[in-house]
GROMACS .gro file of C-alpha atoms in nm:
model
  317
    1UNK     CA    1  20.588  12.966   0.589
    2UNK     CA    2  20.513  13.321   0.725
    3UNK     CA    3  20.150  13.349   0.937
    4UNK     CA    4  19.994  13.649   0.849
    5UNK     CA    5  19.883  13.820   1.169
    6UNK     CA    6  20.145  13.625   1.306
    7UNK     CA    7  20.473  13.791   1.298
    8UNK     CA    8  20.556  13.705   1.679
    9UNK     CA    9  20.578  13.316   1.562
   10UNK     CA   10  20.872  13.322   1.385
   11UNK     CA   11  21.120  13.409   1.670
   12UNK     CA   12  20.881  13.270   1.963
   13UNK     CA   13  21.180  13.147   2.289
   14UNK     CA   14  21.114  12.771   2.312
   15UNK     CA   15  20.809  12.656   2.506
   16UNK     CA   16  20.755  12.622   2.842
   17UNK     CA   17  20.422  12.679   3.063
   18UNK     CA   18  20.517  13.023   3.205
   19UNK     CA   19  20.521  13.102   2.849
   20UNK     CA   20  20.269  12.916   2.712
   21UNK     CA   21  19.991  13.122   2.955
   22UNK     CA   22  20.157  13.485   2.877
   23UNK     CA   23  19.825  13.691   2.809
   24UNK     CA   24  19.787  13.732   2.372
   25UNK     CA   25  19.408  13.751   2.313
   26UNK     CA   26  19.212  13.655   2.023
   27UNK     CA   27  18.985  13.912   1.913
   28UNK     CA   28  18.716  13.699   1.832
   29UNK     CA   29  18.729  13.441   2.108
   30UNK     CA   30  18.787  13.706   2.345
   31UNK     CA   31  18.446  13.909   2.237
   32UNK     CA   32  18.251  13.561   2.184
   33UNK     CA   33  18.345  13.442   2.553
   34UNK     CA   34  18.246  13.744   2.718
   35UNK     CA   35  17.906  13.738   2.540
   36UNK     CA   36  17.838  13.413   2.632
   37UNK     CA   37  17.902  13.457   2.997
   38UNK     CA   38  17.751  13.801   2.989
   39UNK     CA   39  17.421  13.617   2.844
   40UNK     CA   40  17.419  13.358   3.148
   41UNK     CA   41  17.451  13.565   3.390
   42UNK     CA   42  17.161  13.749   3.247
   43UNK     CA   43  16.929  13.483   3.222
   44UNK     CA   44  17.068  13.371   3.597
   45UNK     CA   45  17.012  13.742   3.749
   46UNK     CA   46  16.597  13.700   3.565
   47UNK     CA   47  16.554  13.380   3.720
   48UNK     CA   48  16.683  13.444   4.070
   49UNK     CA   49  16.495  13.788   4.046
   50UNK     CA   50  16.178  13.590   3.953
   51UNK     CA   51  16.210  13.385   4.227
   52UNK     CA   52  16.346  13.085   4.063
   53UNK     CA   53  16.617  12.869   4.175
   54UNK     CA   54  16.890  12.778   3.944
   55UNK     CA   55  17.167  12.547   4.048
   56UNK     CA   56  17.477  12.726   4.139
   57UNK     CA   57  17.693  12.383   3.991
   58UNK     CA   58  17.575  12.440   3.612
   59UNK     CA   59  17.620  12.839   3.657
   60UNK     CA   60  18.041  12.724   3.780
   61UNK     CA   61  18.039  12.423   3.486
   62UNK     CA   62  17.933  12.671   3.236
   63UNK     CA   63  18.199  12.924   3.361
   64UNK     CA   64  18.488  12.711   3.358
   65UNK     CA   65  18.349  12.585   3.031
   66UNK     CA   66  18.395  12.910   2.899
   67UNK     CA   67  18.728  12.956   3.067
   68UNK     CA   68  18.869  12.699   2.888
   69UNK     CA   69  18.824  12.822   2.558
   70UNK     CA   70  19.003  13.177   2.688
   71UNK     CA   71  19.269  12.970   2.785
   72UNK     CA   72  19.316  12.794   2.496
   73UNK     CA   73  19.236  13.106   2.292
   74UNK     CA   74  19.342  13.389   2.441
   75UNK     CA   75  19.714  13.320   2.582
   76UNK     CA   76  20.011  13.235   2.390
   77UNK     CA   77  19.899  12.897   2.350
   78UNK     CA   78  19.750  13.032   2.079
   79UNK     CA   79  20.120  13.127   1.929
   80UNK     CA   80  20.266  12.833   1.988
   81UNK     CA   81  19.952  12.647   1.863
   82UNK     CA   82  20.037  12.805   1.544
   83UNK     CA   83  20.395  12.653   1.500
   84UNK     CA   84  20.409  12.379   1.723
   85UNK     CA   85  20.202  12.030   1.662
   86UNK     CA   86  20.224  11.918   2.033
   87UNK     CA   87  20.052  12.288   2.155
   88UNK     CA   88  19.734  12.317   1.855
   89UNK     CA   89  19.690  11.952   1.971
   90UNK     CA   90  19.642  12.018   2.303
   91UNK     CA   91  19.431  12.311   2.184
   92UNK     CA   92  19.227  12.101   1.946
   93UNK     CA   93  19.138  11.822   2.193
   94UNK     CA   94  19.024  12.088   2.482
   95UNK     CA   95  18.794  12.281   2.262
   96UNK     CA   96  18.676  11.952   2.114
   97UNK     CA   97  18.590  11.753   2.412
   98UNK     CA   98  18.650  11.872   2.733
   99UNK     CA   99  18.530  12.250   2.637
  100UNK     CA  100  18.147  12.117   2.533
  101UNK     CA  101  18.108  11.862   2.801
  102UNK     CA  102  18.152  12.176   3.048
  103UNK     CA  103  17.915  12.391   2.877
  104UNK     CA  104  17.621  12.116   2.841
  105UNK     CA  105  17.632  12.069   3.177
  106UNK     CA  106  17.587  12.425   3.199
  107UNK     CA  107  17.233  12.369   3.074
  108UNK     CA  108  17.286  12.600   2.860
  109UNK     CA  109  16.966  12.598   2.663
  110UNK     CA  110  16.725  12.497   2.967
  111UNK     CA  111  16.820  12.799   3.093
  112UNK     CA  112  16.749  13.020   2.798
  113UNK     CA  113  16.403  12.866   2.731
  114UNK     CA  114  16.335  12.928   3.122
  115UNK     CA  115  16.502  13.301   3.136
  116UNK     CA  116  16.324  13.458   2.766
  117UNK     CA  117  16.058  13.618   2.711
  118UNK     CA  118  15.742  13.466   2.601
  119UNK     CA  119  15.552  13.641   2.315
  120UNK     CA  120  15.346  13.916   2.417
  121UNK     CA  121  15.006  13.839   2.210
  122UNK     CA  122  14.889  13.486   2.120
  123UNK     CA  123  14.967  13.404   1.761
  124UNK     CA  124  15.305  13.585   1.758
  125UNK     CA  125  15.596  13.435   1.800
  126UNK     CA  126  15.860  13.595   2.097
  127UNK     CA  127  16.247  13.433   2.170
  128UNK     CA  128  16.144  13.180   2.353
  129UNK     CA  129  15.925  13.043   2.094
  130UNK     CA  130  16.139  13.091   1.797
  131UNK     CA  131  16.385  12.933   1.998
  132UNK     CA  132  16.147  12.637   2.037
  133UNK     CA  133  16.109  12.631   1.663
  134UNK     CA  134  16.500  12.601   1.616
  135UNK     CA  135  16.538  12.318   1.810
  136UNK     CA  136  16.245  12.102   1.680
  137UNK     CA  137  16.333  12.234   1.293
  138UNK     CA  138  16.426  11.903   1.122
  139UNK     CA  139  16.794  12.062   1.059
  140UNK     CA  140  16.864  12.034   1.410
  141UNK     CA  141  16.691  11.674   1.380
  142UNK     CA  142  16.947  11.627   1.166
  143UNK     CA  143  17.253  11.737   1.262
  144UNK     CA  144  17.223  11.632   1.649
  145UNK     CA  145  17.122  11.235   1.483
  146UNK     CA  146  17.402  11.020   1.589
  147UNK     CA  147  17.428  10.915   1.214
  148UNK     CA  148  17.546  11.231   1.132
  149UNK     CA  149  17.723  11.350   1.444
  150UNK     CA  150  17.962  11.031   1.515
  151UNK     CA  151  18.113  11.033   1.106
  152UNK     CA  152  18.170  11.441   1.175
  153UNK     CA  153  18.349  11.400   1.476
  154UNK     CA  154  18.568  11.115   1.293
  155UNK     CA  155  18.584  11.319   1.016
  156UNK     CA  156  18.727  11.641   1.209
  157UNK     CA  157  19.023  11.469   1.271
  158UNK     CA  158  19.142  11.218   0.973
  159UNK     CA  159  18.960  11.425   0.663
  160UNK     CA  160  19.109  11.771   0.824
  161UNK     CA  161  19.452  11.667   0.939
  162UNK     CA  162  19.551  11.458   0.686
  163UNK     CA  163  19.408  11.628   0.340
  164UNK     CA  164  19.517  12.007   0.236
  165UNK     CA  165  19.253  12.173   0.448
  166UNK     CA  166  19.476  12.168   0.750
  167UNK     CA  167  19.768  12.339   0.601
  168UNK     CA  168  19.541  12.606   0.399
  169UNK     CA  169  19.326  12.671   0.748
  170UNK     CA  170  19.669  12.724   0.909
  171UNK     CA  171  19.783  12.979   0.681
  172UNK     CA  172  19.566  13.236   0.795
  173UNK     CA  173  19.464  13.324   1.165
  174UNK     CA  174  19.133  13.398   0.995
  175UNK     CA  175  19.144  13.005   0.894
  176UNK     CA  176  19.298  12.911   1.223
  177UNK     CA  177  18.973  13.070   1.409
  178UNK     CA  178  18.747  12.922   1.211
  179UNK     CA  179  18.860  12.571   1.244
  180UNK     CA  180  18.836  12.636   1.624
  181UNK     CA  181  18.509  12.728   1.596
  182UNK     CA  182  18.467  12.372   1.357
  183UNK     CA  183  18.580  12.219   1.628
  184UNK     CA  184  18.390  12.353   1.928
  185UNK     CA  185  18.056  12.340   1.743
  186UNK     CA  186  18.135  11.961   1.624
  187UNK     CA  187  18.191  11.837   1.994
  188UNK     CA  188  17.896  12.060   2.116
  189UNK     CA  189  17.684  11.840   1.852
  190UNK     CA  190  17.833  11.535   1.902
  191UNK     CA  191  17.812  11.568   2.320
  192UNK     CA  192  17.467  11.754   2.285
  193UNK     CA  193  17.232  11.407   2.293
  194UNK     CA  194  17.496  11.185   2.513
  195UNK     CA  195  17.515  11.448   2.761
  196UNK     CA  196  17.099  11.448   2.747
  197UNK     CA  197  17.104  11.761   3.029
  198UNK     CA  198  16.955  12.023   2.787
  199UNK     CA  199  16.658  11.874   2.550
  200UNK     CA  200  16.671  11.844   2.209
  201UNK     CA  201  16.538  11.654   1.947
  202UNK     CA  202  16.742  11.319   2.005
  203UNK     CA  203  16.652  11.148   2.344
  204UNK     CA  204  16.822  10.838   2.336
  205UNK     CA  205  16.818  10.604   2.655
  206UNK     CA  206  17.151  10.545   2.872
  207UNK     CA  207  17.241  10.259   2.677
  208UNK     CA  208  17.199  10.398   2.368
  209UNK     CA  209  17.405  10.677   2.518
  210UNK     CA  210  17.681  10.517   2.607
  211UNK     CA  211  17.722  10.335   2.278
  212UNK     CA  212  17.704  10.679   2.075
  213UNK     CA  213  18.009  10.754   2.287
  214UNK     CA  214  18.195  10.488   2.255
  215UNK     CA  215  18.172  10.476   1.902
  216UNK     CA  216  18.343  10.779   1.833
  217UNK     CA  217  18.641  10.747   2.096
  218UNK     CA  218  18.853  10.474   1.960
  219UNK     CA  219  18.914  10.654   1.662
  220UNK     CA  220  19.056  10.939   1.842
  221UNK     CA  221  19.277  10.655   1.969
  222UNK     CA  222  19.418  10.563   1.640
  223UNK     CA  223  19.431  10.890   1.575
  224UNK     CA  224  19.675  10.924   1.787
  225UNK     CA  225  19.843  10.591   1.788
  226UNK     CA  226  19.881  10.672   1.403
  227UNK     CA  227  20.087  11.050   1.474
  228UNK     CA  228  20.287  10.824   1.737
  229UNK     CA  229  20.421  10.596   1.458
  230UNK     CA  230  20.504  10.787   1.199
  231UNK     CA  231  20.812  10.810   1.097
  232UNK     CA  232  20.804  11.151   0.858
  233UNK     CA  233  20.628  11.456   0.959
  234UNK     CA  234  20.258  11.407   0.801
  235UNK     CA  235  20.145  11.763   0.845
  236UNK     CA  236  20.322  12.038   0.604
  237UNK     CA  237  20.206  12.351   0.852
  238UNK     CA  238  20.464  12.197   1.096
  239UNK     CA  239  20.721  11.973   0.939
  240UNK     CA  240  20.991  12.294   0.985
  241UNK     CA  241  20.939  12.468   1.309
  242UNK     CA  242  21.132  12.795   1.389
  243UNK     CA  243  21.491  12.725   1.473
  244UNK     CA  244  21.404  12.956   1.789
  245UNK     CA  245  21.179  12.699   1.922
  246UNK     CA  246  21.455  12.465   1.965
  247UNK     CA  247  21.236  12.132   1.850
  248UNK     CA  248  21.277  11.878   1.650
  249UNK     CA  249  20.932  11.818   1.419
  250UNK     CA  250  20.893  11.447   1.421
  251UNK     CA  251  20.920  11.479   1.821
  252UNK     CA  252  20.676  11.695   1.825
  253UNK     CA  253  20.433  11.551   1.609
  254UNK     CA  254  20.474  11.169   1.833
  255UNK     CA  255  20.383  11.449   2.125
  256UNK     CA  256  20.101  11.521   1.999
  257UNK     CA  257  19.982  11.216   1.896
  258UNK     CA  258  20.041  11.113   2.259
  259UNK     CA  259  19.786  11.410   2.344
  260UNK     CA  260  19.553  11.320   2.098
  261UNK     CA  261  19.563  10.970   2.218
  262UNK     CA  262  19.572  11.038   2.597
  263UNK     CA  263  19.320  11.287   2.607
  264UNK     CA  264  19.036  11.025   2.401
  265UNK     CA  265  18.994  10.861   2.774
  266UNK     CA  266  18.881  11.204   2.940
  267UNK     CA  267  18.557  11.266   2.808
  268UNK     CA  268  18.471  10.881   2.844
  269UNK     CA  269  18.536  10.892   3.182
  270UNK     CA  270  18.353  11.237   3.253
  271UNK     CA  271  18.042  11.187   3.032
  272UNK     CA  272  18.022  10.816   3.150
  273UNK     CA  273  18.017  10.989   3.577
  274UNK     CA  274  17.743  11.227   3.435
  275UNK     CA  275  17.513  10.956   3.257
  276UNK     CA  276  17.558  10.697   3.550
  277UNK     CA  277  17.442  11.031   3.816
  278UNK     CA  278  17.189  11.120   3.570
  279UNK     CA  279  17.058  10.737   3.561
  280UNK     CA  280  17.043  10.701   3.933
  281UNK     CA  281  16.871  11.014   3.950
  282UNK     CA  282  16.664  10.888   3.735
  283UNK     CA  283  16.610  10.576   3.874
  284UNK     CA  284  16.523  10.704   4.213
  285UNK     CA  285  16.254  10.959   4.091
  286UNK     CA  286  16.104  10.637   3.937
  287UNK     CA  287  16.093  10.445   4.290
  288UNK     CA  288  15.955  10.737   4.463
  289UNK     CA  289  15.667  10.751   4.231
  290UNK     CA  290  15.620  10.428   4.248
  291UNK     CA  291  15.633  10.441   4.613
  292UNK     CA  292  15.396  10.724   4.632
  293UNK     CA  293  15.139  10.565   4.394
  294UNK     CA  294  15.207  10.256   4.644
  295UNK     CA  295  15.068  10.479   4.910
  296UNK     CA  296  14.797  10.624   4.705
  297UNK     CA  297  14.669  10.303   4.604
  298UNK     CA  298  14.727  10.079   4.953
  299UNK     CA  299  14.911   9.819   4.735
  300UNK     CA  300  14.696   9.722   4.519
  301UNK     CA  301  14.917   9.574   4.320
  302UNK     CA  302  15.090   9.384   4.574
  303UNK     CA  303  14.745   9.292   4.682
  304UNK     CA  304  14.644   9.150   4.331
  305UNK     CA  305  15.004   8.981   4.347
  306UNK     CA  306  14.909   8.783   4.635
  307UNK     CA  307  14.596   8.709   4.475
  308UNK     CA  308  14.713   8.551   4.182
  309UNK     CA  309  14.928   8.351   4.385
  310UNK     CA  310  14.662   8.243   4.587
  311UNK     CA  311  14.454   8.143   4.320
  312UNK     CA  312  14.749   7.956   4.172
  313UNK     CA  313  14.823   7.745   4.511
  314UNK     CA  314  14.431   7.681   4.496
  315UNK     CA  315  14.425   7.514   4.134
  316UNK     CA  316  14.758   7.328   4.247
  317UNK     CA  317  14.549   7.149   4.524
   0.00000   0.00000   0.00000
């Protein structure tokens, strides 16, 4: 099957790295990456100029966040992604779940409703407000709640892969863009509330956290178990890859499953660092208030403590 926009596909050497990170930019990625970083560093430059701090960690997170989608996006990858199962998987699982963990913890949000402006007149509504509005508007209640985020991000991978949508997406690069972008905002949505660095309408505690994780990572397992398996090539887009490419399909397809099944442990292990920092952090805020109201109050409560106790030992007798 021919790719339209895609002529360099058919004859493409076989992979290797070298190859595989040859410059070939999307358009679209391309223009949407350098807006988003060009936006950032805006709203960085107004608070620094304002005389705010900003933390130089989300400001590299974000970055490389973005990086990763040029790299996935905007290099040959790309090309091979098209006719090889092992490369779009690879492609797929980056700008699914490593991509939006990066950019979260970019703060990405915090620092727009920090860097906008604020209406000018009481009554109207500026950026930062309307932004305000978006993210308490029950659509976003709805499509950050864990009941609908977990069965999308299942659904991304068994309803898309193994119905027609795949191969028809494929067929175009028009299609092939726009399941990227399916892909991206699915994991942004599904990280968004777990991640709990920018707010939104969802604050679940750590535990409740961790769970919402959890619950959607096995099935990336199986996912991949299941490509591993098989013993036919299951998607049509690459069950006969250019004779150029020098690979067999099956092969590649148990590759990719591999990928899909090895990369379900990353985010676990990256979101799981963040909420356990973000806990402690938390934790030891708590103490120092406590500590301070301690101060505040000369122990009272400790006082009333020893009270009780007191007054306990006093009945006992």
């Amino acid at each position: 099957m021919e790719h339209s926009g895609h002529g360099m596909t058919m004859d493409l050497p076989p992979f290797t790295l070298g190859r595989g990170l040859g410059w070939s930019a999307d358009p679209f990625f391309l223009v949407a990456c350098l807006v988003g970083l060009g936006l950032y560093g805006w709203g960085v430059v107004r608070l620094v100029r304002r005389g705010d701090k900003w933390s130089a960690g989300r400001t590299v997170s974000f970055v490389v966040g973005v990086l990763t989608v040029l790299l996935m996006m905007c290099t040959r990858l790309n090309d091979y992604g098209m006719v090889m199962f092992s490369v779009h998987m690879v492609q797929h699982m980056v700008i699914s779940m490593l991509t939006p963990i990066l950019i979260l913890l970019g703060a990405p949000i915090t620092l727009a409703l920090r860097a906008l402006p604020v209406a000018a007149r009481r009554g109207t509504k500026g950026p930062r407000e309307l932004l305000l509005m978006f993210l308490h508007s029950r659509y976003m209640r709805i499509i950050t709640h864990p009941a609908f985020t977990i069965p999308l991000f299942i659904a991304s991978l068994y309803a898309l892969y193994f119905s027609p949508i795949f191969d028809f997406l494929m067929g175009s690069r028009t299609g092939h863009t726009v399941m990227m972008c399916h892909f991206l905002a699915v994991g942004l949505v599904f990280f968004w509330p777990i991640m709990g660095v920018d707010p939104g309408p969802h604050r679940p505690g750590y535990l409740m956290r961790m769970l919402e994780l959890f619950a959607g990572m096995p099935f990336h397992a199986f996912f991949g178990i299941a490509l591993m398996m098989a013993s036919t090539p299951m998607v049509d887009t690459y069950k006969n890859p250019p004779a150029s490419l020098a690979i067999d399909a099956l092969t590649d397809q148990n590759a990719a499953g591999g990928i899909a099944w090895a990369f379900s442990e990353i985010p676990s292990v990256l979101v799981l660092l963040a909420l356990l920092f973000q806990w402690y952090g938390s934790e030891q805020r708590q103490a120092r208030r406590t500590d301070r109201a301690a101060d505040r109050d000369g122990d009272k409560e400790l006082e009333a403590y020893n009270a009780y106790l007191a007054s306990l030992n006093a009945r006992s007798n």
